[in-house]
XYZ file of C-alpha atoms in Angstrom:
567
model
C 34.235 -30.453 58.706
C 35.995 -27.484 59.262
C 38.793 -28.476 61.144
C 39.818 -31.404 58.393
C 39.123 -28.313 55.780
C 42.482 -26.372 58.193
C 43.957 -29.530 58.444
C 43.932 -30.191 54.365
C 45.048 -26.830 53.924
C 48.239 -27.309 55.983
C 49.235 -30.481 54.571
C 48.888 -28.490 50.678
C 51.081 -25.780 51.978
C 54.105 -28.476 53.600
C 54.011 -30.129 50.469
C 54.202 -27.017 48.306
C 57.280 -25.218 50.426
C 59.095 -28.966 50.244
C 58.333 -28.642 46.229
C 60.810 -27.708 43.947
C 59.871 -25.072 41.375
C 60.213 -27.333 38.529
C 57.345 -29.283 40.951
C 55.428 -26.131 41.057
C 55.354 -25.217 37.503
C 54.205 -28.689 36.276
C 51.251 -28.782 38.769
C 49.975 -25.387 37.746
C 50.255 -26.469 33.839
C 48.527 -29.430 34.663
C 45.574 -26.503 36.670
C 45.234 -24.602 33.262
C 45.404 -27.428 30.718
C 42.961 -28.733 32.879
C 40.586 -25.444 33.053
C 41.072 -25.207 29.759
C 39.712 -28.797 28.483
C 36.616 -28.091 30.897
C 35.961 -24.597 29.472
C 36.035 -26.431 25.637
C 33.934 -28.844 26.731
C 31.363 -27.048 27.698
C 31.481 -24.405 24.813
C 31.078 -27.454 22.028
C 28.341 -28.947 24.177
C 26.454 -25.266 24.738
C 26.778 -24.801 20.646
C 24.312 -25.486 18.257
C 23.968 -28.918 16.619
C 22.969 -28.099 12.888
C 20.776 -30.499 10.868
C 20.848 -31.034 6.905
C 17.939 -29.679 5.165
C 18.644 -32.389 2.362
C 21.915 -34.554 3.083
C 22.877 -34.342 0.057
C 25.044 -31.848 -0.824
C 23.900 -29.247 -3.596
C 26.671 -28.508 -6.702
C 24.624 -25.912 -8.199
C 25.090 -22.807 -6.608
C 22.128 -20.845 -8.486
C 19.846 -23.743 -6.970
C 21.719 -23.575 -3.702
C 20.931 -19.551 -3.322
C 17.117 -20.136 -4.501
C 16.619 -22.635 -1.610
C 18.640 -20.169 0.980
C 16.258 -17.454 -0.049
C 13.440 -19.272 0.659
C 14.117 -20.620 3.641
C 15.141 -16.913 4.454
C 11.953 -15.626 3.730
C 10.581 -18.141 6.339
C 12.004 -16.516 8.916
C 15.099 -19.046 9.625
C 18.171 -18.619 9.359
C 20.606 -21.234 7.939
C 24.321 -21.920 6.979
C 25.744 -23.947 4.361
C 28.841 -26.715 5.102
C 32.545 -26.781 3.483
C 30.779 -29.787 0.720
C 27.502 -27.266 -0.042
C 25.137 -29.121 2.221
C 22.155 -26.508 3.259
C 22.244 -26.895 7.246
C 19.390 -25.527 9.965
C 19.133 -25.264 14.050
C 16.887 -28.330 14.539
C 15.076 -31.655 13.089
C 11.314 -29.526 13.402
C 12.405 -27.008 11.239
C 14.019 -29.177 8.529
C 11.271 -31.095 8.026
C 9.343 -28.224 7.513
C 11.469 -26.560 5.179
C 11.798 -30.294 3.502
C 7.954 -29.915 2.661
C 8.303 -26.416 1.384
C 10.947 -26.894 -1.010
C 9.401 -30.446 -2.370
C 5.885 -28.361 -2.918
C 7.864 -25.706 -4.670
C 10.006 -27.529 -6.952
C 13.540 -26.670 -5.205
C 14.807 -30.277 -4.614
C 17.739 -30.518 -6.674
C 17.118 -32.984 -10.441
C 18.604 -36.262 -9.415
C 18.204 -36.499 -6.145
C 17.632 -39.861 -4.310
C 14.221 -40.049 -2.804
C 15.823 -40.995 0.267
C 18.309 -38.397 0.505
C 15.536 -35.890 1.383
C 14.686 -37.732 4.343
C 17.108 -38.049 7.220
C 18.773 -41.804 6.369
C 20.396 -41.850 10.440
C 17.245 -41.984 11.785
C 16.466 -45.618 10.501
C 18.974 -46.959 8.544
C 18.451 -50.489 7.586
C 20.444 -53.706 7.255
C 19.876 -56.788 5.325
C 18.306 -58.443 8.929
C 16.187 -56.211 9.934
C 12.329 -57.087 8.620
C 10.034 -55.342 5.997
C 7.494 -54.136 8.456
C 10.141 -52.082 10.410
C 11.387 -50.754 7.476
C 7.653 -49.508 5.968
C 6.816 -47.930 10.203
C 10.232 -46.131 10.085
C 9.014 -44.347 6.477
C 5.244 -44.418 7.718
C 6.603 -42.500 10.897
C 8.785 -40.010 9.021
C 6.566 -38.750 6.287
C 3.919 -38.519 9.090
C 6.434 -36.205 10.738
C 6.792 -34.472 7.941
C 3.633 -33.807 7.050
C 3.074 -32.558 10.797
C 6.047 -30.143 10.122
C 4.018 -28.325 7.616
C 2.579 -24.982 9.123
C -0.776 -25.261 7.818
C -1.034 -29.117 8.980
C -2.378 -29.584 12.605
C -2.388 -33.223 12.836
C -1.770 -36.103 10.190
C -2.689 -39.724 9.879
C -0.517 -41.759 6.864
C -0.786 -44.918 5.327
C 1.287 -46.792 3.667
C 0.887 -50.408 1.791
C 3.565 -51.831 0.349
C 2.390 -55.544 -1.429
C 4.639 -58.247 -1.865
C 6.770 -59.003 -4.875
C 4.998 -61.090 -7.696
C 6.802 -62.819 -10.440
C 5.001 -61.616 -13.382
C 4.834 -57.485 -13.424
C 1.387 -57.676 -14.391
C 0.257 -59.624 -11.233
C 1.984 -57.191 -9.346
C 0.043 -54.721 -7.043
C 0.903 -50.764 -6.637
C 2.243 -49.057 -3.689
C -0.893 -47.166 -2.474
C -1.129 -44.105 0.174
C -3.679 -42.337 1.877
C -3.362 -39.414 4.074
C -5.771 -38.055 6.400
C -5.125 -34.373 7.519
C -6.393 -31.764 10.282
C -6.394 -28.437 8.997
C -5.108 -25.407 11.226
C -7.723 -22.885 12.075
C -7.677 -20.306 9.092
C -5.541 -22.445 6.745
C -6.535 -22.735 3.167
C -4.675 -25.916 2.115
C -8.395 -28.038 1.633
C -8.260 -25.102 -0.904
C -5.043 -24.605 -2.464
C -3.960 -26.760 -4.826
C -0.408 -25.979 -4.551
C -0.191 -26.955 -1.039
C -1.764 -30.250 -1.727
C 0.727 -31.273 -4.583
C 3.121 -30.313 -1.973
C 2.232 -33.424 0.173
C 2.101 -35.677 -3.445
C 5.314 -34.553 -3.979
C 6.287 -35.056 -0.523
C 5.026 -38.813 -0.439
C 6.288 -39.794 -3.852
C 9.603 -38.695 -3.022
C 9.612 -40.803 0.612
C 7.820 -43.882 -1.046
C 9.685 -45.742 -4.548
C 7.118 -46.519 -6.612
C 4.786 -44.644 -5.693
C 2.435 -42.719 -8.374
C -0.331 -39.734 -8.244
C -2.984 -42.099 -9.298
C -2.558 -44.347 -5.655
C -2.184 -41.225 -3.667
C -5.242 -40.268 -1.899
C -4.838 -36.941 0.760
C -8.152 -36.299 2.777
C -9.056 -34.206 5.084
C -10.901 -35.322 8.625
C -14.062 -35.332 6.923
C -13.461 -37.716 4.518
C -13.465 -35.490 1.580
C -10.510 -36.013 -1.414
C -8.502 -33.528 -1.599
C -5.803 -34.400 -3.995
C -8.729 -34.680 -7.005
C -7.639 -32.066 -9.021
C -10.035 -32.869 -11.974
C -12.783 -31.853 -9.927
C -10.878 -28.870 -8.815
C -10.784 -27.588 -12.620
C -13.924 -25.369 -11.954
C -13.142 -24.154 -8.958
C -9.620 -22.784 -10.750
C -11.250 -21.127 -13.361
C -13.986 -19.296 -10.799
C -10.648 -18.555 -8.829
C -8.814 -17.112 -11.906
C -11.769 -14.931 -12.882
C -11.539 -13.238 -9.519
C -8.366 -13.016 -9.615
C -8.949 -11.145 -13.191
C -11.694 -9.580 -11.979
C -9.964 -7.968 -9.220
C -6.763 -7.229 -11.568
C -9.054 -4.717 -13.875
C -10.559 -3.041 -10.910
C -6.913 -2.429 -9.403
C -6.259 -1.295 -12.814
C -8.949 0.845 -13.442
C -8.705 2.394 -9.732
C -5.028 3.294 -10.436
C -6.221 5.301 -14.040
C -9.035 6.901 -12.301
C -6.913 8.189 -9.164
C -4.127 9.640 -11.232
C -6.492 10.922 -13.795
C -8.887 12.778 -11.143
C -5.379 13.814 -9.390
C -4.368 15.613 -12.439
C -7.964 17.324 -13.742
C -8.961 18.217 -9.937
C -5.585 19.826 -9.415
C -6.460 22.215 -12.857
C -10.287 22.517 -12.262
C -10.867 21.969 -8.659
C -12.810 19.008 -7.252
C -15.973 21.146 -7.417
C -16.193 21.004 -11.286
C -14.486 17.552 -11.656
C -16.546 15.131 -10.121
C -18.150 12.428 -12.773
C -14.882 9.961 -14.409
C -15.118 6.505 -15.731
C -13.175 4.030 -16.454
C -13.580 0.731 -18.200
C -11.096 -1.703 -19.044
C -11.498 -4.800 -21.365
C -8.832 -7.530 -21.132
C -7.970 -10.925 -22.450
C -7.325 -12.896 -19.235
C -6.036 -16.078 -20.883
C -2.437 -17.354 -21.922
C -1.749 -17.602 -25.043
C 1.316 -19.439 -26.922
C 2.112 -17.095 -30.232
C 4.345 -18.011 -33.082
C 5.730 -14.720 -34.723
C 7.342 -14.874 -38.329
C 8.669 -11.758 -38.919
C 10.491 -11.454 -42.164
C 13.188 -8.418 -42.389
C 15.321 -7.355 -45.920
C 19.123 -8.139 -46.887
C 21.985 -5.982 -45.679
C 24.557 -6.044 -48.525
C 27.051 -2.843 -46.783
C 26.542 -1.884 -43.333
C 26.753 1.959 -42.702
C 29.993 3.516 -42.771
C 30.465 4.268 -39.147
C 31.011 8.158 -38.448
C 29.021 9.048 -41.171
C 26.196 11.674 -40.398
C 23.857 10.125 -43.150
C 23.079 6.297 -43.826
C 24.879 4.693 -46.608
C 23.828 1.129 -46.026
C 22.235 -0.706 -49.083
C 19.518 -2.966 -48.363
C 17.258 -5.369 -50.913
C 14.184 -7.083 -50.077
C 15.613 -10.321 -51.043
C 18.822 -11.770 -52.695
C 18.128 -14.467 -55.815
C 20.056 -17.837 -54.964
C 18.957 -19.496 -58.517
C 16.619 -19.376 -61.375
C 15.537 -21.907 -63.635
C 14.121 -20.665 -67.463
C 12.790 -23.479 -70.075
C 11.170 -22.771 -73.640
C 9.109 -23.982 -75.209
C 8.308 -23.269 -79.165
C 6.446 -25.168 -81.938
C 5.720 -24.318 -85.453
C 3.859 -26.610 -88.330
C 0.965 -27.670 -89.780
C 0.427 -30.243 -86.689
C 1.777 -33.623 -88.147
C 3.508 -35.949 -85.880
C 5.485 -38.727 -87.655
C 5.552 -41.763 -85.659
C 7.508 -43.837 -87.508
C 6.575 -47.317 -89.133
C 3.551 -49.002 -87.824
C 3.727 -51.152 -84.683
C 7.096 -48.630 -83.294
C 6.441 -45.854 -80.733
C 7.109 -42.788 -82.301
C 10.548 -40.635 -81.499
C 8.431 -37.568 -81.242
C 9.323 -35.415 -77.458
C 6.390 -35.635 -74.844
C 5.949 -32.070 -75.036
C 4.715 -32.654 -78.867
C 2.763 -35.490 -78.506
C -0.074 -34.216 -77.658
C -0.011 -31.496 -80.439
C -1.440 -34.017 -83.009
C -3.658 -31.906 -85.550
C -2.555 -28.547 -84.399
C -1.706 -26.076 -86.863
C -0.017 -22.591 -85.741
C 2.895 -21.726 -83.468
C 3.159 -22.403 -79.819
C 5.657 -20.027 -77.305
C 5.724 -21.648 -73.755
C 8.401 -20.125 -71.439
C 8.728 -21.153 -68.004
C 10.908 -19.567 -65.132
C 11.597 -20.330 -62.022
C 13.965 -18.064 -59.173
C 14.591 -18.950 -55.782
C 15.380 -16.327 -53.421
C 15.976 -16.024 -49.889
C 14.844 -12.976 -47.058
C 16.131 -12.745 -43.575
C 13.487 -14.685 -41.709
C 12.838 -14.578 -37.928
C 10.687 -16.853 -36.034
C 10.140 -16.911 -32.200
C 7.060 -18.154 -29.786
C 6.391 -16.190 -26.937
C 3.560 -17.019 -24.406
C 0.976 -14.020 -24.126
C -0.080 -13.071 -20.912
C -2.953 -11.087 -19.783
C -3.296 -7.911 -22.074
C -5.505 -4.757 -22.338
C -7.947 -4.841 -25.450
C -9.472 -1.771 -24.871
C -9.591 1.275 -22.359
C -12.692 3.206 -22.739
C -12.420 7.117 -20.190
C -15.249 9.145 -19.956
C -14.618 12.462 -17.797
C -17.704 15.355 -16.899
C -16.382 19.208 -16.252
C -18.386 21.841 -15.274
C -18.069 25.261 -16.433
C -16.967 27.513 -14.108
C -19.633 30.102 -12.290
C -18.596 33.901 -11.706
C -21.203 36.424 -9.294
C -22.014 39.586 -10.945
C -20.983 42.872 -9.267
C -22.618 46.629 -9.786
C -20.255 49.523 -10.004
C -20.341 49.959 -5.930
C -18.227 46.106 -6.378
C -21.424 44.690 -4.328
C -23.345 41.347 -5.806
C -26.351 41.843 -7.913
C -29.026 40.955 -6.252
C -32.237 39.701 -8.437
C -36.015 40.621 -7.420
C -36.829 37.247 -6.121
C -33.509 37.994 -3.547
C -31.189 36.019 -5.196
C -27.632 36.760 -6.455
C -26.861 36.966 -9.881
C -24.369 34.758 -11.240
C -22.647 33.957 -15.158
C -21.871 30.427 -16.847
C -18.622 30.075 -18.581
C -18.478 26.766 -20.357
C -15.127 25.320 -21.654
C -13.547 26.368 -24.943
C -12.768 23.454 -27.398
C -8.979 24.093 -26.616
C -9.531 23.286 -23.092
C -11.565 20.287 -24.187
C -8.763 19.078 -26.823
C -6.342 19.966 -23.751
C -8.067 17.595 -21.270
C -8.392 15.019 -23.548
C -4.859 14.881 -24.494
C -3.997 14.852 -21.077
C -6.047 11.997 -20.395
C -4.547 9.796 -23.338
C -1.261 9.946 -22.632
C -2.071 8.856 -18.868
C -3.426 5.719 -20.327
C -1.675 5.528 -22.967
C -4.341 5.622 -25.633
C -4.146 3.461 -28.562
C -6.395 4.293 -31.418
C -5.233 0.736 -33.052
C -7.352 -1.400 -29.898
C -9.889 1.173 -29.808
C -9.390 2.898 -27.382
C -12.130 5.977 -26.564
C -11.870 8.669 -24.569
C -15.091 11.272 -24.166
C -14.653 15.091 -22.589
C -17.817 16.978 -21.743
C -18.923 20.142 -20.475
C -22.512 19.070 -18.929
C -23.433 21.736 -16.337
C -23.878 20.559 -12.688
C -27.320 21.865 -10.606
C -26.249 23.747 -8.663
C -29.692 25.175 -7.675
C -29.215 24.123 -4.030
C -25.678 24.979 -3.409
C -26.817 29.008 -4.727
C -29.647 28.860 -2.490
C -27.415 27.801 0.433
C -24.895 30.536 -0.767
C -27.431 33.174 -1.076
C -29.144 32.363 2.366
C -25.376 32.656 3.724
C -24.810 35.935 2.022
C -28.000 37.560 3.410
C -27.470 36.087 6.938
C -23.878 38.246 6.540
C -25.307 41.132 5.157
C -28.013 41.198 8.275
C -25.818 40.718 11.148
C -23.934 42.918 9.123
C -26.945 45.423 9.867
C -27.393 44.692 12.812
C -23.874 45.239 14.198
C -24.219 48.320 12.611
C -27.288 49.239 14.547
C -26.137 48.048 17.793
C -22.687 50.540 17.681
C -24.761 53.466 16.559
C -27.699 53.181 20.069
C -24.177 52.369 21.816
C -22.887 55.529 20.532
C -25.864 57.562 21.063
C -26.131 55.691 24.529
C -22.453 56.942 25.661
C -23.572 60.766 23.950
C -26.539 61.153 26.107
C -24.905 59.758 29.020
C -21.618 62.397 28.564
C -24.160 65.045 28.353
C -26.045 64.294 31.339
C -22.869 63.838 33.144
C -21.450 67.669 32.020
C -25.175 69.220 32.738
C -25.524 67.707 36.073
C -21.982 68.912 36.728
C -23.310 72.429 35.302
C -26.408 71.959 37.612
C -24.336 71.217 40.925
C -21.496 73.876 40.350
C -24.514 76.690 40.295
C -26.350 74.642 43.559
C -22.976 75.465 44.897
C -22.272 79.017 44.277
C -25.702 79.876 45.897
C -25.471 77.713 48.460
C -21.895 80.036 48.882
C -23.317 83.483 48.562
C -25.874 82.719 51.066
C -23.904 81.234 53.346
C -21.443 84.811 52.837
C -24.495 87.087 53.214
C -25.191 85.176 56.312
C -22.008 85.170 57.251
C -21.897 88.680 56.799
C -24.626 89.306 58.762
C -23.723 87.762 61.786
C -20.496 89.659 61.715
C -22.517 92.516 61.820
C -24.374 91.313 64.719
C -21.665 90.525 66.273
C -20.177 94.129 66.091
C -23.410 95.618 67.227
C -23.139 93.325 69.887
C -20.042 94.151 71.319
C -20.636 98.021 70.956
C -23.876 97.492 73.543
C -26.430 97.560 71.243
C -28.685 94.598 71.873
C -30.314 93.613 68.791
C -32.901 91.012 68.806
C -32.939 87.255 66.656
C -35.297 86.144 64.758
C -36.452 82.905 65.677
C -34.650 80.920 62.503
C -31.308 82.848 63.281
C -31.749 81.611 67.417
C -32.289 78.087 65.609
C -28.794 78.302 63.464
C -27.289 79.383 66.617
C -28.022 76.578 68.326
C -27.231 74.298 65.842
C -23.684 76.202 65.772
C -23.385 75.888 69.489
C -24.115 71.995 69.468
C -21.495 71.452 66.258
C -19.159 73.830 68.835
C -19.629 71.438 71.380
C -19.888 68.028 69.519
C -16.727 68.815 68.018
C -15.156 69.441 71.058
C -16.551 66.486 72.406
C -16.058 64.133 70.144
C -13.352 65.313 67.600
C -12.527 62.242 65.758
C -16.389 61.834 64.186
C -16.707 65.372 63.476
C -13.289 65.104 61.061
C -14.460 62.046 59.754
C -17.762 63.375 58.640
C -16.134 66.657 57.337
C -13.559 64.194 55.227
C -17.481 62.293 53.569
C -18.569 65.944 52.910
C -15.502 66.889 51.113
C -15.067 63.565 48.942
C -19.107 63.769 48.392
C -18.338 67.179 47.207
């Protein structure tokens, strides 16, 4: 192998030094253009291939940002094409996002039923048979369904009976879908997510209507009923009230017991309540508000308002009159002809005195304004009720010690709050909840004292415990300064004691000394003078000392250097 490897080689390298360079140049353009098709071919192949979310393509670009959004917020990331088509990474994750937006409401108005479904997967032609046609949509809202996060498994189907001549012989297109919950999903629960899959199924199947949809889950129980759901909505909405007020009523009472325990400590704030009413329903109101007639506008750079304004402007007005005078008669004229006599005198037949009737009539108009806005939830009524204590001082006697009582207690004084302080905390209070005498609001300041009887008796126990160790630290430094005393004084009178035990010890040892010298002289002048037998003794002991020491000199300094550090 190696040798037709050389051999190969050679050949290449005749050819190329019998090559001309025009030669040359073409084969190595024909090397890169060749390179370079390889290289593009595998960069297209290694990219992406991006699937339509909904094929097709979305004008609106309000609804086309809405549905980016929200398949932002699931985490995925998406592009949209040159012709405003919504694109993602893979099939899985547009038929999820295909659910979302159909249980949401963010398929665009118009849109073919089978243009949110991908139409390559099984487009038909005039030969191919019913039955394929209802397994390829069976298949794909199946895989749809599946594509849903909270869906672990689904079973669909569909029934799709045959044409009939007369409409009223002809059946419905009917559904059913059975579905596996995921563990912790709430979609047997959620409405939302169950219209979701109507939605879903009415948009994949023509024809198709809520009342032949049935969605079950594994157990057999229906799940798209919504009637029967009604009670379970309400329940759900008064939680969900329920819980509003007490999120509501937490948030008052935090910054309210923020503000007062910040002032008065949380020692003396402790009791606050809260209670808020509210109407939890939605209402629809129509407003008329009616508002007067600008005739001149004000004058603009003026510092006062000269605009003229009247309640209302008169558009016409209609007077009639109406008078009669007589003794009553009405001619009517021969007999057998109606009489020429006005309606408005006819009936005055045998009335004598005058009649005045005047009648007037004025139409005007008023600027009118009428509008219908739909009421949400609304506080009725917030009711605060807040407990502070009055504040407790200890009493002091001129030495600035506490008073204490006979029964060994400390005396204390109780200063309640003032009415300003009162009127203070209460205003304080109102405009953090922004009171509103017109719904009734209430909101209640007291000054109840607090017992306190076992927090003094821990504080006086406390105080006394100080106040003995206090004592008793006092007691201990006065024995440890009368210990140190008496131990300085025995130490300077024993000192006393051995300095005389010494200066006796050194006149006797001089008289003795002094003696022997005197011996010693007598001695040496040939007087023999004889020892008693406690001065032979000494001078024996001197002799052996002589003679130790010379002996052994080393022990006798070392035992002269104890003596002198004794001393």
């Amino acid at each position: 192998m190696g040798d037709w490897i050389k051999k190969v080689l050679e050949q290449i390298k005749k050819l190329w030094a019998k090559w001309s360079l025009v030669q040359k140049l073409v084969l190595v353009g024909i090397c890169i253009a060749a390179i370079a098709g390889i290289v593009a071919l595998f960069s297209v192949s290694s990219a992406p291939t991006l699937v339509p979310v909904i094929d097709a393509p979305i004008k609106n670009e309000d609804l086309r940002n809405r549905i980016i959004t929200r398949i932002n917020a699931e985490g995925i990331r998406s592009s949209v094409s040159a012709n405003g088509t919504v694109m993602v990474n893979d099939e899985a994750t547009a038929r999820r996002m295909r659910a979302i937006l159909l249980r949401e409401d963010l398929i665009p108005a118009g849109t073919n039923p089978w243009e949110v479904f991908d139409r390559e997967r099984w487009t038909i032609t005039d030969l191919e048979r019913n039955v394929n046609l209802q397994r390829a949509i069976t298949q794909l809202v199946t895989d749809h369904i599946k594509a849903i996060d909270d869906v672990d498994n689904a079973h669909v189907t569909l029934v799709f009976p045959k044409d009939e001549f007369f409409r009223s012989d002809q059946h419905p297109v009917t559904a059913s879908v059975i579905i596996t919950p995921k563990v912790g999903s709430d979609i047997t629960e959620n409405r939302k997510k169950i219209e979701g899959i109507q939605k879903l199924l009415k948009f994949a199947v023509a024809g198709l209507k809520d009342e032949n949809i049935v969605i079950a889950d594994y157990n057999g129980m229906v799940l798209n009923e919504f009637d029967g759901m009604a009670d379970l909505e309400r329940l759900d909405n008064i939680k969900k009230g329920a819980a509003l007020i007490r999120a509501l009523e937490t948030q008052y009472r935090t910054s309210i017991l923020s503000a007062l325990q910040s002032t008065y400590t949380s020692e003396r704030v402790r009791d606050l309540n809260v209670k808020i009413d509210m109407d939890l329903s939605k209402k629809m109101v129509n407003v008329e508000e009616h508002f007067p007639v600008t005739l001149k506008e004000q004058t603009p750079g003026l510092s006062y308002d000269d605009s003229q304004r009247v309640p209302s402007l008169t558009i016409s007005e209609n007077t009639s009159n109406t008078t009669y005078e007589g003794t009553g008669i009405n001619p009517e004229g021969p007999p057998g002809t109606e009489g020429q006599a006005a309606p408005a005198f006819r009936d005055m037949t045998s009335i004598v005195g005058k009649v005045t009737q005047e009648t007037k009539t004025t139409n005007q108009v008023v600027n009118k304004k009428t509008s219908q806005e739909e009421r949400n939830p609304t506080i009725d009524r917030v009711t605060v009720s807040v407990n502070i204590d009055g504040k407790w001082d200890v009493k002091y006697d001129e030495k600035g010690k506490p008073v204490i009582l006979p029964n060994g207690s400390i005396e204390r004084e109780y200063t309640a709050l003032t009415g300003d302080q009162i009127r203070a905390v209460q205003s304080l209070i109102q405009g953090a909840i922004g009171y509103d005498a017109a719904r009734g609001d209430t909101v209640t300041v007291q000054n109840i004292q607090y017992d306190r009887s076992k927090e003094f008796i821990q504080a006086d126990a406390l105080y006394l415990k100080q106040k003995n160790i206090q004592t008793a630290i006092f007691i201990g430094i006065g024995v440890v300064v009368l210990v140190l005393i008496g131990f300085m004084v025995f130490r300077a009178v024993s000192k006393e004691l051995d300095r005389r035990r010494r200066l006796e010890e050194e006149e006797r040892a001089r008289r003795e000394q002094a003696m022997r010298d005197q011996m010693l002289m007598q001695a040496e002048e040939g007087s023999e003078v004889p020892l008693s037998a406690e001065e032979q003794a000494r001078m024996n002991l001197y002799e052996n000392i002589a003679n130790m020491a010379k002996d052994h000199p080393d022990g006798v300094a070392q035992l002269i250097r104890t003596w002198l550090l004794e001393e």
